[in-house]
XYZ file of C-alpha atoms in Angstrom:
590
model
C 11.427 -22.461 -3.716
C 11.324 -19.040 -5.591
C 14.594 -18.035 -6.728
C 16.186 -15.288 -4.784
C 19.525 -13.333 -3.749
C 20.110 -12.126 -0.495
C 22.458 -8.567 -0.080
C 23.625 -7.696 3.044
C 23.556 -3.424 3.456
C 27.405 -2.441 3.034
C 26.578 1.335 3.840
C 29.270 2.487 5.899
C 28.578 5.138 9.098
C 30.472 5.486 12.401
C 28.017 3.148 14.264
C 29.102 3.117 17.568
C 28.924 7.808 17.255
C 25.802 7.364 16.227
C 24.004 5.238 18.822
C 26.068 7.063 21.215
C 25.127 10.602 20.346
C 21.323 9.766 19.853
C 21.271 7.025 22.627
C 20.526 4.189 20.078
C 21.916 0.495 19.795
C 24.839 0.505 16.814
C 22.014 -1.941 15.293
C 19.539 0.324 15.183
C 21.803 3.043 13.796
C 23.038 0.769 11.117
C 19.254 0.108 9.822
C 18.555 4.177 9.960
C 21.757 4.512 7.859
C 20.548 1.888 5.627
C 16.935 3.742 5.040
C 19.489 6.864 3.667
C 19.065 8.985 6.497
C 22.103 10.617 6.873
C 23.017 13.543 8.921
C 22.683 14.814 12.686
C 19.606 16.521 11.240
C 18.187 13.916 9.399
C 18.908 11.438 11.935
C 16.639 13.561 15.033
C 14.249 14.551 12.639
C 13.308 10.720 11.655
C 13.684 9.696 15.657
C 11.574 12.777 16.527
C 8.412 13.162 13.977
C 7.430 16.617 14.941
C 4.587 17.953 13.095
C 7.619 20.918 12.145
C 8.756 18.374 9.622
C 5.931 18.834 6.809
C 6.143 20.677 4.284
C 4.278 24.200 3.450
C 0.806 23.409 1.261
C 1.240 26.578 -0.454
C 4.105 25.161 -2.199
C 1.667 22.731 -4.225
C 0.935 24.150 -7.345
C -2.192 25.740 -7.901
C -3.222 25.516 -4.145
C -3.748 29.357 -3.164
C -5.577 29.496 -6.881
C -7.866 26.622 -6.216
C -8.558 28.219 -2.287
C -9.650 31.096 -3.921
C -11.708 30.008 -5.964
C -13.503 27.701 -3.702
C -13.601 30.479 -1.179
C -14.985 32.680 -3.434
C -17.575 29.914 -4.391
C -18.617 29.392 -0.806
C -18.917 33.437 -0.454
C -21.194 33.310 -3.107
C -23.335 29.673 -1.786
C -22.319 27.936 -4.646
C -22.943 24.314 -4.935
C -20.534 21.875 -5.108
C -19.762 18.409 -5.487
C -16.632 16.297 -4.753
C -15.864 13.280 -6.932
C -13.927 10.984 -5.126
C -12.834 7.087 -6.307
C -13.875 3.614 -4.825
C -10.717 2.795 -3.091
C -9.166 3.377 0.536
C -7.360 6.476 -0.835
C -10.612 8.278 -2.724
C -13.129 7.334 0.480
C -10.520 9.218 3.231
C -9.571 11.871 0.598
C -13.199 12.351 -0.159
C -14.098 11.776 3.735
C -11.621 15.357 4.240
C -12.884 17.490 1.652
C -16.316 17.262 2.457
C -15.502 17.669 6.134
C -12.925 20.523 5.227
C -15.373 21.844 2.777
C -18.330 21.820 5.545
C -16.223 23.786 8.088
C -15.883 26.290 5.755
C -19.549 26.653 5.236
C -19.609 25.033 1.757
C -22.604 24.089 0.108
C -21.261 20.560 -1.128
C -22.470 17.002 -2.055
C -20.365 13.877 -3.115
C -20.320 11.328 -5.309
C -18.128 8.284 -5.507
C -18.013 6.252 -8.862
C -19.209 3.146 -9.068
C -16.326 0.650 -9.918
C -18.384 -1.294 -12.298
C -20.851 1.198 -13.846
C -18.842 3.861 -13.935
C -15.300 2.859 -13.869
C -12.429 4.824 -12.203
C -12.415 8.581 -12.738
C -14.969 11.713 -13.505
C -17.274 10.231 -16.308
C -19.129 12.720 -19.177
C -22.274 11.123 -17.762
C -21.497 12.780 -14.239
C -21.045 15.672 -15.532
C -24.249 15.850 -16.792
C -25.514 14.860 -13.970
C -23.742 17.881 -11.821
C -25.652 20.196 -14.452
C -28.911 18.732 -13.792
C -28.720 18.808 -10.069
C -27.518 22.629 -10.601
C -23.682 21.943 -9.542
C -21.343 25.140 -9.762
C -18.267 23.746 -8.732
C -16.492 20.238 -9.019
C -13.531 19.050 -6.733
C -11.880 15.919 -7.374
C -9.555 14.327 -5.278
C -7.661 10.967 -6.031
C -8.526 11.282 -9.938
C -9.263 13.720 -12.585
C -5.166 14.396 -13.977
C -5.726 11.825 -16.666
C -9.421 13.219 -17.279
C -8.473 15.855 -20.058
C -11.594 15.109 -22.520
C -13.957 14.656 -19.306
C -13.106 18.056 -17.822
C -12.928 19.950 -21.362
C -16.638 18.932 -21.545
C -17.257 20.519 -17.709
C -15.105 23.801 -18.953
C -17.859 23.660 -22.551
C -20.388 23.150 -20.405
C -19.352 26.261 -18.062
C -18.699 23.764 -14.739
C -15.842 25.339 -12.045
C -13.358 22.309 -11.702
C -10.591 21.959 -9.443
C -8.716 19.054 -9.501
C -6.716 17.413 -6.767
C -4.789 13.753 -7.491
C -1.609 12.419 -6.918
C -1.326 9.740 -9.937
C 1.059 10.472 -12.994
C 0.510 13.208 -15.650
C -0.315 11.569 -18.560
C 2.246 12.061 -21.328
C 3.420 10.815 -24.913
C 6.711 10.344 -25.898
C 7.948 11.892 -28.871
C 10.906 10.007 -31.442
C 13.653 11.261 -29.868
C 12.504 10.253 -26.164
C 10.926 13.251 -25.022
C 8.427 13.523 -23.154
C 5.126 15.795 -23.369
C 3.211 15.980 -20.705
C -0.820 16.467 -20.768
C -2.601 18.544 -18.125
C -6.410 18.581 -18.022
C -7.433 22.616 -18.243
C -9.091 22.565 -15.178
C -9.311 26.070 -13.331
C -6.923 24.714 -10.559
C -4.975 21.146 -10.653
C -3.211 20.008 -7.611
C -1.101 17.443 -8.309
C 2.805 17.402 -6.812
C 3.691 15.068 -9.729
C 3.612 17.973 -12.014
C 6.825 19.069 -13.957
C 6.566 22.437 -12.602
C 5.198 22.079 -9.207
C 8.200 23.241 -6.319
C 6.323 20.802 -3.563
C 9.720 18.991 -2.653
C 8.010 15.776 -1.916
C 6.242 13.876 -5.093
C 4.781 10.742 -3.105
C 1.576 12.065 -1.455
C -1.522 9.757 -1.197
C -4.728 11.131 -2.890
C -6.060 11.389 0.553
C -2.503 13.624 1.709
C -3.235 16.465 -1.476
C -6.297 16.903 -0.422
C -5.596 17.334 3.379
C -2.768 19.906 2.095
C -5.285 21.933 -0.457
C -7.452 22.125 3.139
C -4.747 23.433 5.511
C -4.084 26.230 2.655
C -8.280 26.672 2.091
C -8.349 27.368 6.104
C -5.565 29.684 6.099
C -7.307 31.749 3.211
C -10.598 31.754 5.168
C -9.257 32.877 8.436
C -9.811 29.711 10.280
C -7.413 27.688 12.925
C -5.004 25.387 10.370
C -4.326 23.060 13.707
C -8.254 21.913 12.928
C -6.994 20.299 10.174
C -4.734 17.605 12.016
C -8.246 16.113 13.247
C -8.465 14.793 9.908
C -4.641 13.035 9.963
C -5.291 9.928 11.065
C -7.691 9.410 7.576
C -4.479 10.829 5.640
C -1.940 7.894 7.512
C -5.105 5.387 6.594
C -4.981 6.284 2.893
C -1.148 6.285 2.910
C -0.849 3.440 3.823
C -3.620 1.738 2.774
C -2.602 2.829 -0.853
C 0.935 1.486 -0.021
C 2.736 4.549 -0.620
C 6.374 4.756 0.358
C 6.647 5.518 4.085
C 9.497 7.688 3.285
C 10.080 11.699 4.097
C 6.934 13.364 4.498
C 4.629 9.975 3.958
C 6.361 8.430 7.468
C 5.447 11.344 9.476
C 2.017 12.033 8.172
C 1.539 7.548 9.214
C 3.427 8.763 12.074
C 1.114 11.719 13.527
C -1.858 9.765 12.131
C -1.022 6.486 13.918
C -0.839 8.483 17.476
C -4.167 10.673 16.180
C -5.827 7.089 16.035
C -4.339 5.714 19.484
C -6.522 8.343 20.723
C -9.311 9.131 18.200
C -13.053 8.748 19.142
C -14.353 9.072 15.379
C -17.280 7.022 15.873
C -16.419 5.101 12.691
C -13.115 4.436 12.968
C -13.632 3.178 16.300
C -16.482 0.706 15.223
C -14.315 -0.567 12.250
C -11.757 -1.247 15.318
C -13.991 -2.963 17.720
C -15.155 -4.598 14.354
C -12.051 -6.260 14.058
C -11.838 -7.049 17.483
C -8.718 -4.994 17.784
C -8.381 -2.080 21.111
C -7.274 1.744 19.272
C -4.315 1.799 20.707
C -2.477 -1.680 19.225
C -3.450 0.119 15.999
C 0.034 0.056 13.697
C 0.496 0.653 10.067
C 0.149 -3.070 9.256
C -3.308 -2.816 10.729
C -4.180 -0.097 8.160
C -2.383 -2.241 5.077
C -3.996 -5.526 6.011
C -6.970 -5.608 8.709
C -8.951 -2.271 8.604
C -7.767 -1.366 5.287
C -9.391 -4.194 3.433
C -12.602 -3.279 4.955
C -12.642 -0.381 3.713
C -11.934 -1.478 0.258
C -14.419 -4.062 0.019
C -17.045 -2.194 -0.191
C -15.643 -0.491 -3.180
C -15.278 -4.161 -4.418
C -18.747 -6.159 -4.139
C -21.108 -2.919 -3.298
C -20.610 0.721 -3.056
C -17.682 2.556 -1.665
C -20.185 5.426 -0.577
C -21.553 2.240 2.310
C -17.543 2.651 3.471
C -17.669 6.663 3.177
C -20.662 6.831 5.471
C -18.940 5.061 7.670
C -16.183 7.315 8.195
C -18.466 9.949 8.433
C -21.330 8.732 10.813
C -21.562 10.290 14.068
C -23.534 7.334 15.767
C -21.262 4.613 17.204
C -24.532 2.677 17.204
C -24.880 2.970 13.701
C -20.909 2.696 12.898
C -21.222 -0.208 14.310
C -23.451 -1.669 12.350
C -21.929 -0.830 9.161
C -18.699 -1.530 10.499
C -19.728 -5.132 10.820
C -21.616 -5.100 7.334
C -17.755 -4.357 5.761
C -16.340 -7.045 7.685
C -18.480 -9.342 6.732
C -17.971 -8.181 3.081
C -14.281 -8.694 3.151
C -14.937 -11.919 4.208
C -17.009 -12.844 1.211
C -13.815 -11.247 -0.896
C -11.375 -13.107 0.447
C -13.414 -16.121 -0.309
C -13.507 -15.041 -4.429
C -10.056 -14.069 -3.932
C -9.060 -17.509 -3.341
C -11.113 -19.490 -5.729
C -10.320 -17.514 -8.279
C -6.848 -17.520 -7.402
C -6.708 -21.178 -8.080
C -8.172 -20.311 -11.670
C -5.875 -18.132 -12.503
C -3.140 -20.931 -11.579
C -4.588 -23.720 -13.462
C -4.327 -20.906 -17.021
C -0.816 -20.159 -15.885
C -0.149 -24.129 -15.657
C -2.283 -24.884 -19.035
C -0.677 -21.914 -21.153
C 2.483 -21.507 -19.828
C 2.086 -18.261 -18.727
C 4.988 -17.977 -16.663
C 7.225 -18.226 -19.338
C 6.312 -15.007 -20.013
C 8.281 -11.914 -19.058
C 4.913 -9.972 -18.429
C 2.238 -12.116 -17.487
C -1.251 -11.407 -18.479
C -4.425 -13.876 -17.384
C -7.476 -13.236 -18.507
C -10.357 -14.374 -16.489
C -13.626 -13.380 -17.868
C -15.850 -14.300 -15.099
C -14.039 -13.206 -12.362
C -15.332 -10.115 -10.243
C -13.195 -7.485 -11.934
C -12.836 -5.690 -8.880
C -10.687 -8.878 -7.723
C -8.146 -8.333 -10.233
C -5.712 -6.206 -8.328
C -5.595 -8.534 -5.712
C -5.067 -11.567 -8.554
C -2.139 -9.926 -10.039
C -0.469 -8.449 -6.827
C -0.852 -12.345 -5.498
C 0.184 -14.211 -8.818
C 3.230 -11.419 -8.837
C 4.632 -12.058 -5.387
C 4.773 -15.816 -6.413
C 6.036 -15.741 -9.691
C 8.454 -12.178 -9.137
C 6.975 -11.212 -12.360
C 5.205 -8.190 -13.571
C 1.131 -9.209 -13.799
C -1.844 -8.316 -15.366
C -5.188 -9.297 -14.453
C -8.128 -8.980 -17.413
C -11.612 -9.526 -16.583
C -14.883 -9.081 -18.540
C -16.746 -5.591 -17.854
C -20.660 -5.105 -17.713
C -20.176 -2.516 -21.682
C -19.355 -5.693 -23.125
C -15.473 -4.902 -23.157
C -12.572 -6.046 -20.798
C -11.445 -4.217 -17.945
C -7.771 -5.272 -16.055
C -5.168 -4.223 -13.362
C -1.410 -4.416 -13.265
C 0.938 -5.267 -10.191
C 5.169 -4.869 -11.232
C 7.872 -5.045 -9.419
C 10.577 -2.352 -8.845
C 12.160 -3.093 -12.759
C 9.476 -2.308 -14.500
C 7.778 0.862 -14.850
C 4.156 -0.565 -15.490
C 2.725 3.090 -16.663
C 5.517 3.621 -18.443
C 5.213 0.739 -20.916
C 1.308 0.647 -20.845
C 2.207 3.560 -22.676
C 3.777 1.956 -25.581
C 1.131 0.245 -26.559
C -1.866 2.717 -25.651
C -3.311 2.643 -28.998
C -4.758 -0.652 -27.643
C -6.692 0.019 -24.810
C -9.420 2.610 -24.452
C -8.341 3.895 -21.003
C -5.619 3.422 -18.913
C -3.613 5.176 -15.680
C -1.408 4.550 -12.707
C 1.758 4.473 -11.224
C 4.865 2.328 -11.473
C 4.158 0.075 -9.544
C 0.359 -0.284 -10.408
C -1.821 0.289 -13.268
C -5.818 -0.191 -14.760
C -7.390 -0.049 -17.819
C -10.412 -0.461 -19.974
C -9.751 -2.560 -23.279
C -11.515 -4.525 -26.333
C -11.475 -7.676 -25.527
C -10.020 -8.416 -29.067
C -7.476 -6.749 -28.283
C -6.001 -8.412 -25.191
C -4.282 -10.945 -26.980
C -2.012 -8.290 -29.037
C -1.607 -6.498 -25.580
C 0.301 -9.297 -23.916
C 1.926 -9.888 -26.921
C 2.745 -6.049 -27.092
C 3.749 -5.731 -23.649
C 6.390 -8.887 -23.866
C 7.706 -7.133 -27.002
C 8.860 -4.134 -25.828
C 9.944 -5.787 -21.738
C 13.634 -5.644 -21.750
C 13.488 -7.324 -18.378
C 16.409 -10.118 -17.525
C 16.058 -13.256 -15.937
C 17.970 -11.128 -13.013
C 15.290 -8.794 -12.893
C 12.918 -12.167 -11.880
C 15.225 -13.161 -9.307
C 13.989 -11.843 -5.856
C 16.429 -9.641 -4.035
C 16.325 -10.039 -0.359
C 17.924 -7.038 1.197
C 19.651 -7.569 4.956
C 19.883 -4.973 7.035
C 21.931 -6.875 10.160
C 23.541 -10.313 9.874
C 22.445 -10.608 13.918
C 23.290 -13.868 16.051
C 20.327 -14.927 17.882
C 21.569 -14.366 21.482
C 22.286 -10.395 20.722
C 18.419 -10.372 20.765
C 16.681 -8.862 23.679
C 13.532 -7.409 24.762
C 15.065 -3.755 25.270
C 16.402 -4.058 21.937
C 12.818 -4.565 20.633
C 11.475 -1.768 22.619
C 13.869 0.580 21.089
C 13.150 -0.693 17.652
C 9.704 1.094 17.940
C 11.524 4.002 16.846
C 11.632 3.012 13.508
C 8.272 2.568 13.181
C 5.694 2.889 11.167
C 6.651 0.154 8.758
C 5.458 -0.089 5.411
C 7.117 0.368 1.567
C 10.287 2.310 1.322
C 10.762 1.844 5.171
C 9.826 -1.738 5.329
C 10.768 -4.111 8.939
C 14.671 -4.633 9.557
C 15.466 -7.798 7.655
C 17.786 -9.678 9.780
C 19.822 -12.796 9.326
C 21.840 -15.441 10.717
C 23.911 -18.192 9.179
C 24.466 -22.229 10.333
C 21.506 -22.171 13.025
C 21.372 -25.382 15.065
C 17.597 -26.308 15.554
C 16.603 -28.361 18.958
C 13.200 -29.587 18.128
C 9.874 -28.589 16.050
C 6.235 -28.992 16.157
C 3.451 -28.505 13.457
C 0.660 -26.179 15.565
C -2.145 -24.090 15.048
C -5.906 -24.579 14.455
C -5.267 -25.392 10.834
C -1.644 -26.723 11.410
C -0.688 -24.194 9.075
C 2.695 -23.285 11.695
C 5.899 -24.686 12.238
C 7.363 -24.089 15.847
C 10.728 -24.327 16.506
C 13.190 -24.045 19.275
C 16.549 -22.864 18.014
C 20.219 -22.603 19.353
C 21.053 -19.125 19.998
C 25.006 -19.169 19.676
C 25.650 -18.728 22.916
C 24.814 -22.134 25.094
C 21.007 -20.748 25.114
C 18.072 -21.268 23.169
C 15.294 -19.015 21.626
C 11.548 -19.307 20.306
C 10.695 -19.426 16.207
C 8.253 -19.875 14.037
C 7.763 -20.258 10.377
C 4.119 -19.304 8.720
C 5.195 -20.149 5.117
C 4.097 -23.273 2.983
C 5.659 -25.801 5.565
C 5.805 -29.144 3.190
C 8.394 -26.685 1.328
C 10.535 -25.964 4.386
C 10.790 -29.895 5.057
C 11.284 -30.422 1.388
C 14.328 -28.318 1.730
C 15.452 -29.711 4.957
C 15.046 -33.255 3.456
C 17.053 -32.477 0.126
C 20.092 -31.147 2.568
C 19.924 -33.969 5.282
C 17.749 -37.330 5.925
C 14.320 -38.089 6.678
C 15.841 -40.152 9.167
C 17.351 -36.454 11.184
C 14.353 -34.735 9.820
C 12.211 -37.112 12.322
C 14.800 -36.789 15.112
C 13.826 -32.805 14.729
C 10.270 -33.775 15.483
C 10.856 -35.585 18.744
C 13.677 -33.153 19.928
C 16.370 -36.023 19.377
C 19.697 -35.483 18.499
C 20.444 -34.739 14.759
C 23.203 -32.073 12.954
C 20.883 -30.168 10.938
C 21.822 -26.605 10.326
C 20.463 -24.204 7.959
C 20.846 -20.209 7.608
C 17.330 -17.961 7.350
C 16.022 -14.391 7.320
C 14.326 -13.043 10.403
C 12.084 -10.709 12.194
C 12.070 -10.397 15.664
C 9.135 -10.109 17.908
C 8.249 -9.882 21.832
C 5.857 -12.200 22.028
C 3.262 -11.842 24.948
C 1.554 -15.164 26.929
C -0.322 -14.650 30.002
C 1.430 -11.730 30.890
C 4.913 -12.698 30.553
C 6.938 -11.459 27.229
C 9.824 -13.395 25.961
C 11.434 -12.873 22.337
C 10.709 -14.804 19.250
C 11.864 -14.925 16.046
C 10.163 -15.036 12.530
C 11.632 -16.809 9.659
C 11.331 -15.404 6.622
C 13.833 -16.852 4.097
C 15.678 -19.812 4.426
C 18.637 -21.566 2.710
């Protein structure tokens, strides 16, 4: 078992005011209080989600300038061209622009990099290419803040750029711990993350900047804003689907978007539904983050993200269809390289003793590098441990992504030792980078210098909203819990717990016998549903290190036995042949 800590929420609130006042359980006012929303105000405006919560566009820096400009391009039939990235975030931020764009008349194109040719981010060589195919203008969106050299050449080379992003400002830090920051000298750059930008929210999706920079180009051309929330659900997608924090202004936009979906008939984003054999109005955020999303990003992964893009943007269900099913199948075929070389990466960490490490790096030269991510976000929820993936690139160099966890600033101290890598970017809690592949050795070795991570930092912290008995459980309680939704980083699913749990009986089921069934005492001379979808030789493990094989067996054939154990848990209505009855989740155990 992976070492954790569990904390049980001590914020204090007047519970019992609360529910009564907004007509809420005192549980489900406890977990709003625990999300920090605090206040009558704050309190209706997170139950409510009215469009009247976002924020003004024009408050984005640079976003009147860069409207003008474009408007005055479009006045004038300029050609542009959007240059988008080969992610979920990049395809829906480049699906709005050039549908914003279009509305407005524009004469635009788009390109989307290709992740192994080109690499992440506007390229010299497609800049050159703009010039040749007489390009005026260039737009990015989810890139082009770290892309000072690139767009000096576009400026030299007389090229209009306007830049919209959402990733950090590159910056250096000076002796005495200041930071300066680095701004490309495009003719607009939208970015909230800048110093001096007054957009009070700094967490927007690539996809949400450019959705904003369109509201404000609308406005300055006279046209309806309210056309722009036809685009929303694409915005929740990205957020989402880039695993943004569902907090403030990121909850609402998932929120709106999620209820733009339930009733969207976007020909694409129907057939990428159907696709998945799903109906558009089950569609929740954890259908963006780990069924449609995926889809998306595969093609971005094993072929080109433009295959994705069309998608989004055919008007055909026919044809949607079709390519719907062609990304499907593609994610398929990445899960299946996920996995094997998954179990590579384990046998290096084994063999070298990786894990010993306080930043892990594993290079695997032959693995698909657009696989890495999904290495190191897999190797770090195992090991708790900040993770970088390295993997060979077609220049003859080394290309790698970063996963961290919430103590360490991965952008941050890729910045220590830049010297050593020939491109990097990201976030905190995700990076990339292009590097020698002489050089990865002193990287790792760079990296572990400078971590001044503990062994506390490694420790998992599970974070309870509710110690909850079982038999306070009920279906209107579940219903309610909807309110809370959508569900995702920063406002991730109550965490409840409960300690000394008597269990009846158990079962091993499922196609693969990959669940564990159980029937549980509920505290109150009753009994409830559970199941556990975690590695179940580990569960019995555990159960056999605290008691005997002997009661462990009496579990399995519902005899009499005094084992008792304490666990984490979600619960869930959980629907057979028409009838609903609750069920719980186990998460953690101890």
């Amino acid at each position: 078992m992976r070492k954790q800590k569990w904390y049980v929420a001590a914020k204090k609130a007047d519970f019992k005011a609360i529910g009564e006042k907004f007509g809420i359980d005192q549980v489900t006012a406890r977990i709003i209080r625990n999300r920090d929303i605090i206040g009558d105000e704050a309190i209706s405006d997170y139950l409510s989600c009215s469009p009247k919560g976002l924020h003004d566009p024009h408050l984005l820096k640079d976003a009147v300038k860069g409207a003008k400009i474009a408007a005055l391009k479009i006045a004038e039939h300029k050609k542009m061209r959007i240059i988008g990235d080969y992610d979920i975030d990049g395809v829906n931020a480049s699906y709005i622009l050039y549908t914003g764009l279009s509305a407005c008349g524009a004469r635009a194109d788009y390109m989307i990099p290709d992740r192994i040719h080109d690499g992440y981010g506007i390229r010299s060589s497609m800049i050159d290419k703009a010039l040749e195919d007489g390009i005026d203008t260039i737009i990015t969106c989810d890139n082009g803040i770290s892309a000072i050299e690139e767009i000096d050449y576009a400026k030299k080379a007389g090229l209009t750029v306007i830049v919209t992003d959402h990733h950090e400002v590159p910056f250096t830090s000076e002796a005495s711990g200041e930071k300066t920051y680095h701004v490309p000298k495009a003719d607009a750059v939208i970015n909230p993350k800048q110093k001096d930008c007054e957009y009070p929210y700094k967490g927007l999706c690539g996809a949400a900047v450019a959705w904003k920079w369109i509201q404000v180009l609308y406005e300055y051309m006279g046209f309806d804003v309210s056309l722009s929330f036809e685009m929303i659900a694409h915005v929740a997608f990205a957020t989402v689907g880039d695993v943004m924090e569902l907090t403030g202004e990121n909850r609402l936009l998932v929120k709106l978007g999620l209820e733009a979906v339930h009733r969207t008939d976007n020909p694409g984003l129907l057939a990428l539904i159907q696709q998945n054999k799903l109906e558009r109005e089950q569609i929740k955020s954890w259908h963006f983050g780990f069924v449609l999303g995926p889809c998306i990003n595969a093609s971005g992964r094993l072929d080109t993200a433009l295959r994705s893009l069309r998608l989004l943007m055919e008007t055909s269900l026919e044809k949607a269809s079709a390519l719907a099913k062609e990304l499907v199948e593609m994610n398929a075929r990445r899960k299946e390289l996920t996995l094997k070389w998954l179990k590579e990466a384990e046998k290096l960490i084994g063999r070298f003793g990786m894990d010993k490490d306080k930043v892990m790096v594993v290079y695997l030269p032959k693995c698909h590098e657009s696989l890495a991510g999904i290495i190191a976000g897999r190797i770090r929820e195992q090991y708790h441990k900040p993770v970088f993936v390295v993997t060979d690139a077609e220049d003859g160099g080394a290309k790698g992504s970063g996963r961290s966890i919430e103590a360490y600033s991965m952008y941050e101290e890729m910045t220590k030792c830049a010297d050593l890598m020939t491109r990097f970017g990201g976030h905190p809690m995700a990076a990339g980078f292009s590097i020698e592949k002489e050089n990865i050795s002193r990287f790792r070795q760079e990296l572990n210098r400078n971590c001044a991570l503990t062994e506390e930092d490694f420790i998992e912290k599970v974070h309870i909203d509710v110690p909850m008995p079982l038999y306070y459980i009920h279906l209107s309680l579940l219903r309610e819990f909807e309110c809370l939704e959508p569900f995702g980083k920063g406002n991730e699913k109550p965490v409840f717990a409960v300690r000394d749990v008597h269990p009846l009986r158990c079962a091993i089921i499922g196609k693969n016998k990959n669940v564990l069934k159980l029937l549980l005492e509920d505290g109150e001379n009753g009994a409830i549903d559970a199941v556990y979808f975690g590695d179940i030789n580990d569960f019995l493990s555990f159960l056999r290190g605290k008691f005997s094989d002997a009661q462990v067996e009496a579990l399995f054939h519902g005899a009499p036995q005094d084992i008792r154990f304490s666990f984490t848990y979600d619960p869930s209505i959980n629907s057979y042949q028409g009838r609903e009855s609750v069920q719980v989740v186990i998460r953690n155990y101890c």
